Amino acid sequence: RVFCLLALVAVASAQITILDLAFDTSGSVNSTEFNLMKNSTVQVVCHRDIVPLDGTVALGAYEWSSPSQQTNIAAIRIINSQADLDTFGQLIKNWVRAHGATTAVAAAINHAADTRFPAFITANPSLSIGRKVIDIVKDGNENQSGDIVGALTNAANDNILINCLAIGNINLCNEILQAPNNDPSVFAVAANGFEDFERAFEEKFVREVNEDPVGCTGACDVTAACTVQAQTETTGQVAGTVAKLCFNSEAPCPKV
């Protein structure tokens, strides 16, 4: 049994999670809200000790608005060191908004699935990929008659999962969390306005970069896999912290 557990850990550590952050910069996001979103992202990515620095995570980021408006913030890159993470964070910090028009969610999904992920994978053909994830951050629904189900299917055909951070009502994620994007590991988080973005983004980001691609996609049974100190955060933040500790423990995290 010990051998099997160690084998699972070895498989997990050899695989990479590719996470592409997709930020809504449509016209409903004003300049103050944009800066809150950008600065909160920098705080979480660079100052929370969340991202593993062992090459098991690759991060990228882009902004999106209308059907033809998707602009790179940071190309997807493997995080092998603190320097790699600092470079990624600096690119987010230096991000100058390029768009501010309509809300084309389907086009945003297709952009990552058709352009960004293929470019990264072609440049890194020897990678063992555990998960490919697009993280859609949005404060509104598709309003350009885009084919959401078609975009979800396009992503699913390449084994790409799509999570969602809604700024406002969690129901804004309903158009994302529908078949075929209904894998059990897919999830949504809601921020109560842009002032709450940092908390919600951290909750989501911890889960995305620290889940075990072998199958640790749910909450952890902390008594079986982890020792957790008393927490004072909200329930959501505790869940994220537990997921991180379980991922770094000596045994795979069991689903509960």
Tab-separated table of C-alpha atoms in Angstrom:
chain	number	residue	atom	x	y	z
A	1	ARG	CA	0.000	0.000	0.000
A	2	VAL	CA	2.806	2.390	0.817
A	3	PHE	CA	4.339	1.635	-2.573
A	4	CYS	CA	1.048	2.502	-4.309
A	5	LEU	CA	0.738	5.794	-2.455
A	6	LEU	CA	4.277	6.765	-3.351
A	7	ALA	CA	3.637	5.828	-6.965
A	8	LEU	CA	0.609	8.108	-7.075
A	9	VAL	CA	2.637	10.978	-5.643
A	10	ALA	CA	5.327	10.411	-8.256
A	11	VAL	CA	2.792	10.509	-11.077
A	12	ALA	CA	1.230	13.685	-9.714
A	13	SER	CA	4.547	15.468	-9.295
A	14	ALA	CA	5.587	14.646	-12.882
A	15	GLN	CA	2.464	16.178	-14.400
A	16	ILE	CA	1.898	19.853	-14.977
A	17	THR	CA	-1.202	21.985	-14.471
A	18	ILE	CA	-1.613	24.651	-17.152
A	19	LEU	CA	-3.730	27.559	-15.910
A	20	ASP	CA	-4.613	30.485	-18.168
A	21	LEU	CA	-6.271	33.445	-16.423
A	22	ALA	CA	-8.823	35.235	-18.619
A	23	PHE	CA	-9.887	38.670	-17.359
A	24	ASP	CA	-13.062	40.443	-18.496
A	25	THR	CA	-12.278	44.066	-19.412
A	26	SER	CA	-15.611	44.900	-21.042
A	27	GLY	CA	-17.130	48.351	-20.731
A	28	SER	CA	-18.949	47.524	-17.498
A	29	VAL	CA	-15.557	47.388	-15.728
A	30	ASN	CA	-14.543	50.945	-14.882
A	31	SER	CA	-10.966	52.102	-14.278
A	32	THR	CA	-11.193	51.817	-10.488
A	33	GLU	CA	-12.565	48.281	-10.766
A	34	PHE	CA	-9.914	47.341	-13.301
A	35	ASN	CA	-7.156	48.475	-10.945
A	36	LEU	CA	-8.701	46.547	-8.053
A	37	MET	CA	-8.762	43.412	-10.211
A	38	LYS	CA	-5.198	43.855	-11.418
A	39	ASN	CA	-3.653	44.769	-8.064
A	40	SER	CA	-5.525	42.016	-6.231
A	41	THR	CA	-4.221	39.468	-8.717
A	42	VAL	CA	-0.649	40.626	-8.122
A	43	GLN	CA	-1.112	40.359	-4.351
A	44	VAL	CA	-2.453	36.818	-4.516
A	45	VAL	CA	-0.028	35.479	-7.111
A	46	CYS	CA	3.125	37.056	-5.695
A	47	HIS	CA	2.580	37.406	-1.959
A	48	ARG	CA	0.600	34.417	-0.703
A	49	ASP	CA	3.089	31.536	-1.084
A	50	ILE	CA	0.541	29.574	-3.142
A	51	VAL	CA	2.247	28.603	-6.402
A	52	PRO	CA	4.577	25.559	-6.320
A	53	LEU	CA	8.030	26.498	-7.632
A	54	ASP	CA	8.879	23.027	-8.936
A	55	GLY	CA	7.705	23.146	-12.532
A	56	THR	CA	4.333	21.501	-11.847
A	57	VAL	CA	2.368	24.653	-12.714
A	58	ALA	CA	2.356	26.830	-15.824
A	59	LEU	CA	0.610	30.214	-15.686
A	60	GLY	CA	-0.615	32.629	-18.310
A	61	ALA	CA	-2.997	35.585	-18.472
A	62	TYR	CA	-4.939	37.557	-21.073
A	63	GLU	CA	-7.743	40.098	-21.181
A	64	TRP	CA	-10.858	39.892	-23.312
A	65	SER	CA	-13.895	41.914	-24.312
A	66	SER	CA	-15.567	41.935	-27.761
A	67	PRO	CA	-15.364	38.990	-30.221
A	68	SER	CA	-12.127	40.216	-31.815
A	69	GLN	CA	-10.638	41.686	-28.646
A	70	GLN	CA	-8.313	39.354	-26.768
A	71	THR	CA	-4.893	40.655	-25.730
A	72	ASN	CA	-2.003	38.861	-24.074
A	73	ILE	CA	-0.934	39.956	-20.601
A	74	ALA	CA	1.525	37.140	-19.928
A	75	ALA	CA	2.208	34.217	-22.256
A	76	ILE	CA	1.840	30.824	-20.605
A	77	ARG	CA	5.111	29.848	-18.940
A	78	ILE	CA	6.320	27.137	-16.568
A	79	ILE	CA	6.975	28.293	-13.005
A	80	ASN	CA	10.246	26.641	-11.997
A	81	SER	CA	11.485	29.209	-9.492
A	82	GLN	CA	10.686	32.317	-7.510
A	83	ALA	CA	12.237	34.336	-10.322
A	84	ASP	CA	9.763	32.820	-12.786
A	85	LEU	CA	6.866	33.713	-10.502
A	86	ASP	CA	8.200	37.228	-9.952
A	87	THR	CA	8.431	37.742	-13.711
A	88	PHE	CA	4.848	36.594	-14.161
A	89	GLY	CA	3.705	38.879	-11.358
A	90	GLN	CA	5.557	41.841	-12.845
A	91	LEU	CA	3.798	41.308	-16.163
A	92	ILE	CA	0.452	41.453	-14.364
A	93	LYS	CA	1.591	44.574	-12.507
A	94	ASN	CA	2.616	46.217	-15.787
A	95	TRP	CA	-0.652	45.309	-17.500
A	96	VAL	CA	-2.137	48.280	-19.373
A	97	ARG	CA	-5.759	47.769	-20.264
A	98	ALA	CA	-6.355	47.333	-24.011
A	99	HIS	CA	-10.133	46.933	-24.290
A	100	GLY	CA	-13.443	48.101	-22.850
A	101	ALA	CA	-16.332	47.172	-25.114
A	102	THR	CA	-18.804	44.257	-25.174
A	103	THR	CA	-18.794	40.837	-23.471
A	104	ALA	CA	-17.878	37.955	-25.786
A	105	VAL	CA	-17.363	34.969	-23.505
A	106	ALA	CA	-17.409	32.341	-26.257
A	107	ALA	CA	-14.680	34.147	-28.194
A	108	ALA	CA	-12.590	34.434	-25.018
A	109	ILE	CA	-12.780	30.673	-24.470
A	110	ASN	CA	-11.962	29.887	-28.105
A	111	HIS	CA	-8.966	32.236	-27.992
A	112	ALA	CA	-7.313	30.210	-25.241
A	113	ALA	CA	-8.324	26.809	-26.632
A	114	ASP	CA	-7.358	27.554	-30.248
A	115	THR	CA	-4.346	29.835	-29.811
A	116	ARG	CA	-2.787	30.049	-26.379
A	117	PHE	CA	-2.774	26.419	-25.255
A	118	PRO	CA	-1.613	25.035	-28.633
A	119	ALA	CA	1.252	27.549	-28.772
A	120	PHE	CA	2.480	26.592	-25.309
A	121	ILE	CA	2.149	22.839	-25.869
A	122	THR	CA	3.874	23.021	-29.259
A	123	ALA	CA	6.774	24.871	-27.634
A	124	ASN	CA	6.958	22.261	-24.829
A	125	PRO	CA	6.246	18.914	-26.540
A	126	SER	CA	7.812	16.718	-23.851
A	127	LEU	CA	5.567	17.875	-21.004
A	128	SER	CA	3.371	15.408	-19.151
A	129	ILE	CA	0.154	17.386	-18.781
A	130	GLY	CA	-2.138	16.730	-15.846
A	131	ARG	CA	-4.762	19.438	-16.333
A	132	LYS	CA	-5.456	22.280	-18.724
A	133	VAL	CA	-7.633	25.000	-17.203
A	134	ILE	CA	-9.056	28.281	-18.453
A	135	ASP	CA	-10.143	30.576	-15.638
A	136	ILE	CA	-12.825	32.972	-16.865
A	137	VAL	CA	-13.207	36.106	-14.704
A	138	LYS	CA	-16.332	38.042	-15.666
A	139	ASP	CA	-18.915	40.538	-14.460
A	140	GLY	CA	-21.533	39.879	-17.154
A	141	ASN	CA	-22.920	37.280	-19.547
A	142	GLU	CA	-22.286	36.775	-23.237
A	143	ASN	CA	-24.008	39.616	-25.099
A	144	GLN	CA	-22.652	39.131	-28.621
A	145	SER	CA	-24.701	36.032	-29.540
A	146	GLY	CA	-21.582	33.891	-29.249
A	147	ASP	CA	-21.942	30.112	-29.289
A	148	ILE	CA	-21.140	29.317	-25.657
A	149	VAL	CA	-21.909	25.595	-25.939
A	150	GLY	CA	-19.837	25.433	-29.109
A	151	ALA	CA	-16.904	27.087	-27.312
A	152	LEU	CA	-17.252	24.744	-24.329
A	153	THR	CA	-17.306	21.784	-26.702
A	154	ASN	CA	-14.254	23.099	-28.521
A	155	ALA	CA	-12.397	23.285	-25.207
A	156	ALA	CA	-13.667	19.912	-24.004
A	157	ASN	CA	-12.444	18.269	-27.206
A	158	ASP	CA	-8.940	19.290	-26.132
A	159	ASN	CA	-9.516	18.195	-22.524
A	160	ILE	CA	-9.571	21.797	-21.313
A	161	LEU	CA	-11.585	22.543	-18.168
A	162	ILE	CA	-13.085	25.980	-17.523
A	163	ASN	CA	-13.571	27.494	-14.070
A	164	CYS	CA	-15.366	30.772	-13.430
A	165	LEU	CA	-15.060	33.732	-11.075
A	166	ALA	CA	-18.221	35.827	-11.125
A	167	ILE	CA	-18.012	39.420	-9.975
A	168	GLY	CA	-21.476	39.765	-8.530
A	169	ASN	CA	-24.063	36.995	-8.703
A	170	ILE	CA	-22.738	33.420	-8.893
A	171	ASN	CA	-25.386	32.780	-11.558
A	172	LEU	CA	-23.148	34.653	-13.992
A	173	CYS	CA	-21.169	31.400	-14.127
A	174	ASN	CA	-24.122	29.278	-15.215
A	175	GLU	CA	-23.281	29.703	-18.895
A	176	ILE	CA	-19.789	28.361	-18.169
A	177	LEU	CA	-20.722	25.461	-15.873
A	178	GLN	CA	-22.912	23.564	-18.316
A	179	ALA	CA	-22.340	20.474	-20.443
A	180	PRO	CA	-19.894	19.597	-21.773
A	181	ASN	CA	-17.920	21.651	-19.211
A	182	ASN	CA	-19.378	19.700	-16.298
A	183	ASP	CA	-16.425	17.685	-15.055
A	184	PRO	CA	-16.666	17.158	-11.257
A	185	SER	CA	-13.519	19.220	-10.737
A	186	VAL	CA	-14.921	22.339	-12.459
A	187	PHE	CA	-16.119	25.022	-10.044
A	188	ALA	CA	-17.198	28.642	-9.674
A	189	VAL	CA	-16.516	31.330	-7.079
A	190	ALA	CA	-18.302	34.660	-6.649
A	191	ALA	CA	-16.876	37.987	-5.481
A	192	ASN	CA	-19.251	40.442	-3.840
A	193	GLY	CA	-18.128	43.274	-6.089
A	194	PHE	CA	-14.591	44.242	-7.082
A	195	GLU	CA	-13.811	45.217	-3.487
A	196	ASP	CA	-14.134	41.500	-2.665
A	197	PHE	CA	-12.120	40.345	-5.688
A	198	GLU	CA	-8.896	39.567	-3.819
A	199	ARG	CA	-10.592	37.187	-1.381
A	200	ALA	CA	-12.517	35.378	-4.109
A	201	PHE	CA	-9.527	35.175	-6.451
A	202	GLU	CA	-7.330	33.711	-3.710
A	203	GLU	CA	-9.954	31.090	-2.838
A	204	LYS	CA	-10.163	30.048	-6.481
A	205	PHE	CA	-6.440	30.292	-7.273
A	206	VAL	CA	-5.405	28.076	-4.348
A	207	ARG	CA	-7.688	25.322	-5.573
A	208	GLU	CA	-6.554	25.619	-9.171
A	209	VAL	CA	-2.800	25.472	-8.694
A	210	ASN	CA	-2.658	22.997	-5.814
A	211	GLU	CA	-5.138	20.274	-6.673
A	212	ASP	CA	-3.646	16.843	-7.339
A	213	PRO	CA	-4.191	15.971	-11.032
A	214	VAL	CA	-4.423	12.274	-10.110
A	215	GLY	CA	-7.763	12.944	-8.482
A	216	CYS	CA	-7.613	15.276	-5.487
A	217	THR	CA	-10.282	17.609	-6.777
A	218	GLY	CA	-12.615	17.770	-3.808
A	219	ALA	CA	-12.235	18.959	-0.244
A	220	CYS	CA	-9.682	17.003	1.781
A	221	ASP	CA	-10.345	14.687	4.654
A	222	VAL	CA	-8.009	16.583	6.945
A	223	THR	CA	-7.912	13.875	9.613
A	224	ALA	CA	-6.674	11.329	7.070
A	225	ALA	CA	-4.253	13.389	5.033
A	226	CYS	CA	-3.335	16.612	6.803
A	227	THR	CA	-2.733	18.370	10.052
A	228	VAL	CA	-4.329	21.792	9.972
A	229	GLN	CA	-3.846	24.528	12.515
A	230	ALA	CA	-6.870	26.405	13.839
A	231	GLN	CA	-8.142	28.794	11.213
A	232	THR	CA	-9.862	32.135	11.628
A	233	GLU	CA	-10.733	32.674	7.967
A	234	THR	CA	-14.109	32.159	6.352
A	235	THR	CA	-15.207	28.666	5.354
A	236	GLY	CA	-14.156	29.177	1.750
A	237	GLN	CA	-10.677	30.307	2.699
A	238	VAL	CA	-10.233	27.380	5.056
A	239	ALA	CA	-11.184	24.985	2.263
A	240	GLY	CA	-8.538	26.535	0.037
A	241	THR	CA	-5.902	26.321	2.755
A	242	VAL	CA	-6.724	22.684	3.422
A	243	ALA	CA	-6.444	21.850	-0.270
A	244	LYS	CA	-2.975	23.368	-0.364
A	245	LEU	CA	-1.778	21.487	2.698
A	246	CYS	CA	-3.132	18.200	1.381
A	247	PHE	CA	-1.425	18.669	-1.951
A	248	ASN	CA	1.900	19.140	-0.175
A	249	SER	CA	1.427	16.234	2.220
A	250	GLU	CA	3.121	12.856	1.816
A	251	ALA	CA	-0.062	11.037	0.793
A	252	PRO	CA	-2.546	11.756	-1.998
A	253	CYS	CA	-5.576	13.644	-0.797
A	254	PRO	CA	-8.697	11.448	-0.589
A	255	LYS	CA	-12.011	12.693	-1.916
A	256	VAL	CA	-14.708	13.166	0.726
